[in-house]
XYZ file of C-alpha atoms in Angstrom:
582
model
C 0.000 0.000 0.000
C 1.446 3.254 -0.771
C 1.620 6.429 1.366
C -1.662 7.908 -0.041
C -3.687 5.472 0.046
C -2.837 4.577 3.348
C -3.552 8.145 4.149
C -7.137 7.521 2.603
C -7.356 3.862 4.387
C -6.924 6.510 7.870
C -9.069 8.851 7.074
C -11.953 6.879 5.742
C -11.821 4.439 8.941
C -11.834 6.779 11.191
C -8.350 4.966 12.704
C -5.877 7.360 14.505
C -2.065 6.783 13.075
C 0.280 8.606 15.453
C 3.277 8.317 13.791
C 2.025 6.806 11.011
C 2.213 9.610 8.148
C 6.179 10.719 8.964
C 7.039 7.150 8.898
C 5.427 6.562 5.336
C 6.974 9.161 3.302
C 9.292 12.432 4.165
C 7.467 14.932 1.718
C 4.068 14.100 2.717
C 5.125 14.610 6.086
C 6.515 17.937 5.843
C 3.337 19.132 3.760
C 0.959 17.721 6.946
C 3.912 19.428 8.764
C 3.763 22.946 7.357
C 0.079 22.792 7.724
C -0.773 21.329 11.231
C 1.863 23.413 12.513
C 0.513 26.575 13.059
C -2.881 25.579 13.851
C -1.183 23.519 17.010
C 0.576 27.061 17.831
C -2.800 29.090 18.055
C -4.478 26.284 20.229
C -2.158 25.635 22.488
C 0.662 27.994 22.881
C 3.828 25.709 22.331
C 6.372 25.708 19.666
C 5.148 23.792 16.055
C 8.276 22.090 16.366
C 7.667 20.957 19.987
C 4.243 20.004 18.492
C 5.580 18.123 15.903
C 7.882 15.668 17.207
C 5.744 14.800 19.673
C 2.965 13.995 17.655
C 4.678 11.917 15.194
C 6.187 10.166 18.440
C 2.980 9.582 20.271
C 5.066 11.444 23.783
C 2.893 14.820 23.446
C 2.235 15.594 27.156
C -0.364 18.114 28.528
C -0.168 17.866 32.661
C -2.982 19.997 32.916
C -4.848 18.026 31.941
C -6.722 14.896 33.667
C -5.732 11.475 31.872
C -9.177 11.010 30.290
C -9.530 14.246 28.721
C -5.325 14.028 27.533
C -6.169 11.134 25.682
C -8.804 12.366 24.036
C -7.018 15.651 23.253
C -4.250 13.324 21.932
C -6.857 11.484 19.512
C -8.350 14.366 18.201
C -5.333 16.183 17.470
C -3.939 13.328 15.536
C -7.392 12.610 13.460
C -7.010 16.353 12.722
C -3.744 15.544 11.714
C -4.751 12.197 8.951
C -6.941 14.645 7.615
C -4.901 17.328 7.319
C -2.566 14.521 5.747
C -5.392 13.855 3.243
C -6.409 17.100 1.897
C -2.353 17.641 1.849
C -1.937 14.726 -0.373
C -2.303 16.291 -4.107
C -3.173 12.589 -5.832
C -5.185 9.856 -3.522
C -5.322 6.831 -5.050
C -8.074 4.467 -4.892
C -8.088 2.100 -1.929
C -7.499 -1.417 -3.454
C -7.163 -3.569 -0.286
C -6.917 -3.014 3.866
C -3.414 -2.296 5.398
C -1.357 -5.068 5.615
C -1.334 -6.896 9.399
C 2.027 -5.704 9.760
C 1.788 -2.390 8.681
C -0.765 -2.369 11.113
C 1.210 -3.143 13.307
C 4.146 -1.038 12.997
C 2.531 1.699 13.021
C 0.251 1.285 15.940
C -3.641 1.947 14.595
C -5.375 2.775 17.519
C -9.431 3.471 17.131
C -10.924 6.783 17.980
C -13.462 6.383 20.340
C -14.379 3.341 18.440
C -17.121 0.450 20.113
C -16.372 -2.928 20.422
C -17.084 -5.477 18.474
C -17.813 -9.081 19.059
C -17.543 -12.232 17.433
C -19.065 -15.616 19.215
C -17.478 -18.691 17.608
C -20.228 -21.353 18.496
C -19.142 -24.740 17.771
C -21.751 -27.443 18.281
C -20.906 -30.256 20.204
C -17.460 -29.328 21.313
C -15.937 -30.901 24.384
C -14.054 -28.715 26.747
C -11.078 -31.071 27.022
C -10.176 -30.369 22.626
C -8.264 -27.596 23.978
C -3.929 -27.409 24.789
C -5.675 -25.223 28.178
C -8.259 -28.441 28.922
C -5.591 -31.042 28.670
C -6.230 -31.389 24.890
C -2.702 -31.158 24.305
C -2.498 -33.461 21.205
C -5.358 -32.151 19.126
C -4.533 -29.860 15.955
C -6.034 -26.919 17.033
C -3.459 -23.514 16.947
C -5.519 -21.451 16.631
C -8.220 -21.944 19.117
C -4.960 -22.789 21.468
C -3.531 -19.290 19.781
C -6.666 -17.605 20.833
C -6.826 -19.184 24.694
C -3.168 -17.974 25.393
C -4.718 -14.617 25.311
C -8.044 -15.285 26.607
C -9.666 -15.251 29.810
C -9.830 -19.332 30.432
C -12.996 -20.503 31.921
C -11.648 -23.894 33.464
C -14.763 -25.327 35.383
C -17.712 -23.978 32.437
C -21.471 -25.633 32.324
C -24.252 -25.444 30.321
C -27.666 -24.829 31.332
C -29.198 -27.856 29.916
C -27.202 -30.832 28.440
C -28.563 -30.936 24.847
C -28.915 -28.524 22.243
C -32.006 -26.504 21.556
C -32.148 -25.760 25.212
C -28.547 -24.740 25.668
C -28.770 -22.392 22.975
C -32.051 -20.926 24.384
C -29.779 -19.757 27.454
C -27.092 -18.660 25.270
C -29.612 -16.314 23.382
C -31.740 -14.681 25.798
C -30.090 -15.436 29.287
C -32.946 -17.555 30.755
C -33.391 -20.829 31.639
C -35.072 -23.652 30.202
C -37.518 -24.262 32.683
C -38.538 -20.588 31.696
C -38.218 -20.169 28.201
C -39.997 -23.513 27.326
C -37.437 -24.556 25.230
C -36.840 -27.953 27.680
C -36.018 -30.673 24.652
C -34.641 -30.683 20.871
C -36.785 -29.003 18.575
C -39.206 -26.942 20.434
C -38.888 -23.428 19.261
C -38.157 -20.328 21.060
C -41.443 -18.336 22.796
C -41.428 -14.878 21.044
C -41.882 -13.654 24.192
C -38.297 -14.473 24.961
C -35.691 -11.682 23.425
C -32.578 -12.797 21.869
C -29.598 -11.445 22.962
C -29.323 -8.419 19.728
C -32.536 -7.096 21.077
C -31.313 -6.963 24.663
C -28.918 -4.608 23.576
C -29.956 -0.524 24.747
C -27.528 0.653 21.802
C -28.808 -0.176 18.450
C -26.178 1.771 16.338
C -24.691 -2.487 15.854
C -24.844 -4.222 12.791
C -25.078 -8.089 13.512
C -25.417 -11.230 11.974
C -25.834 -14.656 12.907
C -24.219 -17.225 10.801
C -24.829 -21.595 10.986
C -26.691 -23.732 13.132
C -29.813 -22.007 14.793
C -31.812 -24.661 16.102
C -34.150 -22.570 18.349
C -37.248 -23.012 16.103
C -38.536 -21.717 12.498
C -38.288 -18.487 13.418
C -34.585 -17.760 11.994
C -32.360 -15.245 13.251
C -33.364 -12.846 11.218
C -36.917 -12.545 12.799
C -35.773 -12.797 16.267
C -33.209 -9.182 16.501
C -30.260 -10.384 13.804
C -30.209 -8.412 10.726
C -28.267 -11.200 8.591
C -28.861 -14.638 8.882
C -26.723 -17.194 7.020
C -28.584 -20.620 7.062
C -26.854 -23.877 7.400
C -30.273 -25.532 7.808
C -31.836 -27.596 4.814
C -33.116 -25.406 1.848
C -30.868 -22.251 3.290
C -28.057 -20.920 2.193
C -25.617 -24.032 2.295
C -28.262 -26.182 0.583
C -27.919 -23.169 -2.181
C -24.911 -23.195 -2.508
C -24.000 -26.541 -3.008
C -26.610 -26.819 -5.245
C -24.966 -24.061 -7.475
C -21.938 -25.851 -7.301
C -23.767 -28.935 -8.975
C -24.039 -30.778 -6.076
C -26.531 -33.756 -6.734
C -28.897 -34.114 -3.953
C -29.281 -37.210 -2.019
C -32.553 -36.859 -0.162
C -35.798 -35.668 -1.324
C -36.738 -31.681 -2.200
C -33.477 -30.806 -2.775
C -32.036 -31.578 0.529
C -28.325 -33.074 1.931
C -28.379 -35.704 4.356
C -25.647 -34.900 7.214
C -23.739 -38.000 5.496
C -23.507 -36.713 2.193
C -22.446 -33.628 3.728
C -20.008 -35.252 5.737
C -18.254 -36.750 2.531
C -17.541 -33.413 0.796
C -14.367 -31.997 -0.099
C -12.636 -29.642 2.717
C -13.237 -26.576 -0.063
C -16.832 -27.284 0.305
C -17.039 -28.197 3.830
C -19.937 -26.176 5.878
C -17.224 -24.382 8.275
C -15.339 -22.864 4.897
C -18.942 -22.067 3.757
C -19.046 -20.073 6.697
C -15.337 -18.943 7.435
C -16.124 -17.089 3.665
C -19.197 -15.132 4.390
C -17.934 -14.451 8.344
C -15.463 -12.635 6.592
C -17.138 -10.636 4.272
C -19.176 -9.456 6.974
C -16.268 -8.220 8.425
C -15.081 -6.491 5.420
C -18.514 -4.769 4.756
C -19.016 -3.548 8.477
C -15.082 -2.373 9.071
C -15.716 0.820 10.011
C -19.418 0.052 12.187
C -19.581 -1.575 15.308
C -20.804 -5.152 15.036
C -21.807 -8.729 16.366
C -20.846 -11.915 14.625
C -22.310 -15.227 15.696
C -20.593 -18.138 13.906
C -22.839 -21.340 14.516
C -20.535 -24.567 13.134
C -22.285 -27.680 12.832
C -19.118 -29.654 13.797
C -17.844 -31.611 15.232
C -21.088 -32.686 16.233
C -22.337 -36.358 14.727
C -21.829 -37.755 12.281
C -17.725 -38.390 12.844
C -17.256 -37.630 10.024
C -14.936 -35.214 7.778
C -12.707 -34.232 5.198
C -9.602 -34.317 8.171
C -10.547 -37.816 9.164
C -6.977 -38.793 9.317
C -5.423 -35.910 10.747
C -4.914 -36.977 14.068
C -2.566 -40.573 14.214
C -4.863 -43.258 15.295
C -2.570 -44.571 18.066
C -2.025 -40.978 19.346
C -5.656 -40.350 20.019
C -6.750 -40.961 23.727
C -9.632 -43.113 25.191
C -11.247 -41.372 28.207
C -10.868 -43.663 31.699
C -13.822 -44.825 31.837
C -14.111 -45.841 28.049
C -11.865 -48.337 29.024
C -13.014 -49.954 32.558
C -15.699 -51.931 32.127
C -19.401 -50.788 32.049
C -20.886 -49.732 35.450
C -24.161 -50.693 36.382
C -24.608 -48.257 39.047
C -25.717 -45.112 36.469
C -28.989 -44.134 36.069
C -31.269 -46.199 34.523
C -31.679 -43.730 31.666
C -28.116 -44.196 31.124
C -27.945 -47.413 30.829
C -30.847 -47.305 28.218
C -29.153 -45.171 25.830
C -25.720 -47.118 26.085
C -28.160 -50.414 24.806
C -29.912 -48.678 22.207
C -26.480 -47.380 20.769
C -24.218 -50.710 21.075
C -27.423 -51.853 18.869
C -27.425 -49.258 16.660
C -23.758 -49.981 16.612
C -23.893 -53.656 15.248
C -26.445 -52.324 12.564
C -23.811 -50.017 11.662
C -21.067 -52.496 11.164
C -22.596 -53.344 8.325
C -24.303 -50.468 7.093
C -21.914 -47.698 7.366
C -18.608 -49.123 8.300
C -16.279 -46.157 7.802
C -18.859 -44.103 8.951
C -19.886 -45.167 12.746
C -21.737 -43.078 15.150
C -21.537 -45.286 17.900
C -19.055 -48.038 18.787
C -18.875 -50.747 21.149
C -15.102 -51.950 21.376
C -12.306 -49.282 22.545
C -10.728 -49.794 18.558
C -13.905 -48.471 17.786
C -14.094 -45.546 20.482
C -10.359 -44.665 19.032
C -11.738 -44.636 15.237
C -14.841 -42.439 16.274
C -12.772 -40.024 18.408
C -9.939 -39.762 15.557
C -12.513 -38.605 12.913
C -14.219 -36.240 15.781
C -10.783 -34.482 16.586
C -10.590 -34.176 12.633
C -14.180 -31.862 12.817
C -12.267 -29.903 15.608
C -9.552 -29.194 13.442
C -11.535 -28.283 10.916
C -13.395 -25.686 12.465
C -10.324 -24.156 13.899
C -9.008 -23.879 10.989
C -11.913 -21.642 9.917
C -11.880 -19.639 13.218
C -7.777 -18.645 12.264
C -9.046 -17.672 8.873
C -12.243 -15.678 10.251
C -9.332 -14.544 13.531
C -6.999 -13.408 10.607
C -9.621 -11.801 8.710
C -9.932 -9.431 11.819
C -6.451 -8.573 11.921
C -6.323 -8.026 7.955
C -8.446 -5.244 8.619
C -6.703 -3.415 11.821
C -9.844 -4.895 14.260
C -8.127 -7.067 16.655
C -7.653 -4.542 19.114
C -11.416 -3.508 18.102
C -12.949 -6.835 19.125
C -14.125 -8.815 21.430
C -13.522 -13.052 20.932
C -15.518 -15.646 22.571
C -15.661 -18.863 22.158
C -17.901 -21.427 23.792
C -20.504 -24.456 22.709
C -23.883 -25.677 23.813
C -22.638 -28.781 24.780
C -19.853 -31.508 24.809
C -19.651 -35.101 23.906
C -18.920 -38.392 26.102
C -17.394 -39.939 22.531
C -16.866 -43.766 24.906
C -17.148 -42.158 28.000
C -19.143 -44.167 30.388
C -19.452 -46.337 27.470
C -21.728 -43.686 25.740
C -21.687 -41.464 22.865
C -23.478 -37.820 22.061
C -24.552 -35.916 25.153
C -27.857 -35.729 27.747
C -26.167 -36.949 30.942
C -24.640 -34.849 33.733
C -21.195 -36.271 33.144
C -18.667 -33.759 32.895
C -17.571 -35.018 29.249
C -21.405 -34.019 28.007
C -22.023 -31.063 30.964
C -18.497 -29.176 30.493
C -17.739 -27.126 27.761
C -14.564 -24.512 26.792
C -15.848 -21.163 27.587
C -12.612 -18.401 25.924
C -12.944 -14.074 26.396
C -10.846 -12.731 24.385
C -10.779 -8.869 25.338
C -8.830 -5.986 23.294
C -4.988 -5.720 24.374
C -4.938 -9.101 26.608
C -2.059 -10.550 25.668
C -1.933 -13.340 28.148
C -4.279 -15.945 29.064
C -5.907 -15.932 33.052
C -7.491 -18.861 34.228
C -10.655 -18.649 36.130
C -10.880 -22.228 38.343
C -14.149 -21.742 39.693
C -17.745 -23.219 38.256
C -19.290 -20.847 36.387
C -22.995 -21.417 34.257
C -24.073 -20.767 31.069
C -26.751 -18.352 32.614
C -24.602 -15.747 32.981
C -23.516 -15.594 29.234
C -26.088 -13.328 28.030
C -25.031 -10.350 31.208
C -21.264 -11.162 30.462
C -21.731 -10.312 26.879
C -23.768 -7.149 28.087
C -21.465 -6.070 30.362
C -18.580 -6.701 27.820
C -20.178 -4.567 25.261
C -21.201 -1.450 28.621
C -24.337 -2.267 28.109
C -26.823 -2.933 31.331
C -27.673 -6.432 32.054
C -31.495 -6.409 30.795
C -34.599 -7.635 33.157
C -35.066 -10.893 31.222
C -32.016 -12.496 32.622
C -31.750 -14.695 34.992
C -27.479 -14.639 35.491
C -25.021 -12.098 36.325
C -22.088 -10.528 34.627
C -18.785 -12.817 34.963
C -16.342 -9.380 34.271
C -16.259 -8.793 38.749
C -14.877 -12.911 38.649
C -12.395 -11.873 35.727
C -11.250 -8.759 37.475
C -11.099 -10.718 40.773
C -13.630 -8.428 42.101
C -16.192 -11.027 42.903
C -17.790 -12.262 45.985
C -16.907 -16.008 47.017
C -17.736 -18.246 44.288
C -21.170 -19.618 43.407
C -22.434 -22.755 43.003
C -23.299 -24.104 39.632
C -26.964 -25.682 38.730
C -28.120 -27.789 35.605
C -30.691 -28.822 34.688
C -32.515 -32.225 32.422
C -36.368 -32.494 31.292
C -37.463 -35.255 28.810
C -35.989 -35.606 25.638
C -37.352 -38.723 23.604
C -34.595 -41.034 25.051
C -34.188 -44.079 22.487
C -34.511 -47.462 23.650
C -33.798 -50.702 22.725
C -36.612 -53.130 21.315
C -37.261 -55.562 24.133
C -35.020 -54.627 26.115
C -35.264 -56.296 29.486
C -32.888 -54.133 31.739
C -36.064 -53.150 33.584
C -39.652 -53.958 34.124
C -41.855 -51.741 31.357
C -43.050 -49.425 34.201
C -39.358 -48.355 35.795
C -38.403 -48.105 31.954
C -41.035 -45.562 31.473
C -40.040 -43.528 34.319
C -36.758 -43.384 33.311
C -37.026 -42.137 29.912
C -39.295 -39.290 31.382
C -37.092 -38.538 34.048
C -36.033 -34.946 35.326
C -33.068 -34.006 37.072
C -31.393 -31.078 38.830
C -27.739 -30.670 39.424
C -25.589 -28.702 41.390
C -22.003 -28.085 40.905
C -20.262 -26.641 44.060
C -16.948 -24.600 44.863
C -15.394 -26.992 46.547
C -16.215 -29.884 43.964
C -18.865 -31.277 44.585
C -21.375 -32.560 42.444
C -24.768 -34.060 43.298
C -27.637 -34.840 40.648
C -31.184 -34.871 41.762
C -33.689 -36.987 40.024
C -37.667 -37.846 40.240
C -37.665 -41.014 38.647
C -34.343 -42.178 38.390
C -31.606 -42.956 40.375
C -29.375 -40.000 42.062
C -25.856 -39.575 41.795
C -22.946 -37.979 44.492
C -19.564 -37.149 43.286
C -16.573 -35.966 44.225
C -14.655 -34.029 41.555
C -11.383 -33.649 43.316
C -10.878 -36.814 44.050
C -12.599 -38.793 40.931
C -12.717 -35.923 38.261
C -13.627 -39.297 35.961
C -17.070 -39.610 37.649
C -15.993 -43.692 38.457
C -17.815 -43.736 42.260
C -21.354 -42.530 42.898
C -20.942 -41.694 46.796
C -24.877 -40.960 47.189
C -25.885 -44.626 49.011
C -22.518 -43.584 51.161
C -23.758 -42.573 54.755
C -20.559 -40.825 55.583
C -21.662 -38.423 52.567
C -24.930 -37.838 54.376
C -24.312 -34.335 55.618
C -22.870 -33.305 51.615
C -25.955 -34.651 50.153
C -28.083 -32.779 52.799
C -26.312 -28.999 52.039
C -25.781 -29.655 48.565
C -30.440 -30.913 48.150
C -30.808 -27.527 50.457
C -28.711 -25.395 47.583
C -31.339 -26.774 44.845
C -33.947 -26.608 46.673
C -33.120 -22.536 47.161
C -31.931 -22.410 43.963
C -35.797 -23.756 42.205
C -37.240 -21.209 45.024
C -35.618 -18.500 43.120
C -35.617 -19.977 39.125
C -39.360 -20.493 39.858
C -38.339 -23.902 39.115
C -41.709 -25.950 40.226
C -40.386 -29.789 39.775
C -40.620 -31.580 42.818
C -37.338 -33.580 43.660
């Protein structure tokens, strides 16, 4: 880029260069010079030369005046000076591209009174543990690992609600699903309910909301997002692939997830939405915005263009993928490890490269390779969408986070997908990535999903709005918190699949089970006890069996835990106006 049109790139951003003119080119400097000069004399009294070098060194002091209003002084002074720099500059040339990332850089852009922008990277399915910062050391994924090292790290994170439609109801509108309605797959969002654009005061943000809704018909775009990119069937993807003469495999028109699953990397869903993530960005440079980026992956099918890119014998089993299957789980549990290990035999034959469940630990290892492939895959669209942002000078304009609804047990417990209280399905990566943190803190306490929505507020100085039912997180980041809270979850039926014939139970304890509720707290000091009305409850201790291997509940030395830890959910459904009875 040459000197005038990064003069023009300054001046139509609105981006404050201190010493970026007299570092681009000596006689454009000493026309802004011969210029600015005596207009800094008459306001201010010192010498143009005094002026000058202090300007174009970013050291020009005024002690009278408090810090807040010498910054600003110091921004205004050197906008006036870019645009004294532009009408200075006899030939502009048309601006072809953004500033490089190093000119950037070197020359220090800083915004001028600029807002903040965010960008949510939500992954679906996404276990916390994929991370370098979880213990995911040997995954492939720099740049999510990139991004954590300067990130606020959320080590002990929960979602509301195990499964995905609810999840995402809390991360939209900051309530829970026992409030919202939203309590199983596929029920859609009560218009009633504001999503989290339209809990916003300021409205000067452009927005858009990009993948994997799930929270009803109603799209994005009707519920506060002004852009909606749809990965759903007969959106945008389906489009798209369609005009890349793409035949169909289903009915209408429509992609089954498998057929999806076997396309090339180039048209894979996350570069799909890596490309119009950044286009966004390059249309709303100079506005403040919100970006939601909804992948699909690496939820089920296991299945990808990187399904080798992880060594098979590198990839680790979870502990309890390998012991042999307890019997002392819930009942529900133990219904949905039957129904898969059938599905699984079904699929030996049917799709053999393509399993979604497994039953042996060669067959855990093969699911969880091609899984950590859909990780890597999505990271690499979240560097591309990450070095989009610093293409275009917004990195220090920008908020990151990173979270997803839910995780994965992927052999855990013997189980696959998610819908129990285990920590593999319950315990997701939760990253903050705030302007000019360049190192990562760890938080180590439990925090919820339910405070999402007021963190993102907060984030953004906006007020945390009526509707939700959390607080802002930014007092636990600044270490300005009160002791730390507990944690609560929550399950309500989801159409748990069941073996035919199966004879683990009599017909009527089966029914309960599969229409069983349950309430969960998480404590401090690591606790965890689940609550249910027609299943069997569950006590452990986190410190000491972070693998979830020994319910403690029947334990009577645990009597007093279980007793403090049923009086913290009983306060807690006092004041969730949570009206199950457990």
């Amino acid at each position: 880029m040459t000197a005038s049109s990064f003069v023009a790139f300054a001046a139509r951003s609105k981006f404050v260069a201190p010493c970026a003119i007299a570092a681009i080119d000596a006689p454009i400097t000493e026309k802004i010079k011969n210029r600015f000069m005596p207009t800094m004399k008459h306001r201010n009294g010192k010498s143009c030369d005094d002026f000058w070098s202090a300007a174009t060194c970013r050291r020009f002091q005024r002690p009278d005046m408090p810090a807040q209003s010498h910054l600003r002084f110091q921004k205004a002074s050197l906008r006036e000076a870019v645009r004294v720099a532009h009408r200075a500059t006899a030939t502009v040339e048309p601006l072809q591209s953004a500033p490089s990332a190093d000119l950037v850089r070197d020359l220090k852009i800083m915004p001028a009174d600029r807002k903040q922008n965010l960008i949510l990277f939500l992954p679906d399915q996404q276990r916390a543990d994929t991370l370098a910062c979880y213990g995911g050391v040997k995954v492939h994924a720099p740049n999510l690992n990139k991004l954590a090292s300067e990130s606020v790290i959320f080590e002990r994170a929960y979602v509301t609600h195990p499964v995905c439609t609810p999840s995402r109801s809390s991360l939209m509108t900051g309530t829970w699903p026992h409030i919202n309605g939203c309590t199983r797959n596929s029920v859609p969002l009560d218009q009633r309910f504001l999503v989290f654009p339209e809990l916003m005061e300021d409205k000067d943000y452009r927005n858009a909301y990009l993948g994997k809704w799930h929270l009803g018909e109603d799209g994005p775009a009707e519920r506060g997002f002004q852009q909606w990119v749809s990965t759903d069937d007969h959106g945008d993807y389906t489009n798209f692939l369609l005009s890349k003469n793409i035949t169909p495999d289903k009915s209408n028109e429509r992609f089954s997830e498998l057929a999806i699953s076997n396309l090339p990397l180039e048209l894979s869903r996350p570069r799909f939405l890596e490309k119009h993530a950044c286009e966004f960005i390059e249309k709303h440079q100079r506005d403040p915005f919100i970006l939601v980026v909804g992948f699909v992956e690496p939820h089920s099918p296991y299945h990808g263009p990187l399904n080798d890119e992880h060594p098979l014998n590198e990839v680790e089993l979870d502990k309890t993928a390998i012991l042999p299957e307890s019997e002392d789980i819930p009942l529900r549990y133990r219904l949905m490890r039957e129904w898969q290990q059938a599905e699984a035999i079904l699929d030996r034959e049917r799709l053999p490269t393509q399993l979604f469940f497994g039953i042996t630990p060669d067959e855990y290892r093969s699911i969880k390779q091609r899984y950590l492939g859909l990780v890597t895959l999505v990271d690499q669209s979240i560097g591309a969408i990450l070095a989009c942002l610093e293409r275009f000078g917004l990195c220090d304009d920008t908020i990151v986070v990173h979270t997803s609804d839910h995780g994965d047990s992927l052999g855990a417990h013997h189980l696959f997908g998610k819908e129990t209280m285990f920590e593999e399905a319950a315990r997701v990566p939760f990253l903050i990535r705030r302007p000019g943190e360049t190192r990562s803190k760890t938080i180590q306490q439990p925090v919820s999903h339910i405070d999402f929505v007021p963190t993102l507020l907060d984030l953004l100085g906006q007020p945390n709005h009526p509707q939700c039912a959390g607080k802002s997180l930014l007092p636990v980041i600044n270490e300005a918190a009160a002791p730390p809270d507990n944690v609560f979850l929550e399950w309500a039926p989801n159409r748990t699949k069941i073996k035919k014939g199966t004879r683990l139970a009599r017909r009527r304890l089966i029914k309960r089970a599969v229409e069983e509720s349950t309430r969960t707290v998480v404590s401090p000091d690591g606790w965890k006890l689940c609550l249910r009305d027609k299943d069997s409850n569950e006590l452990f201790n986190l410190k000491d069996d972070p693998f979830e291997t020994r319910n403690l509940y029947s334990d009577r030395q645990y009597a007093s835990v279980i007793s403090r830890l049923t009086g913290e959910i009983h306060r807690w459904q006092e004041s969730a106006r949570d009206k199950l009875r457990i």
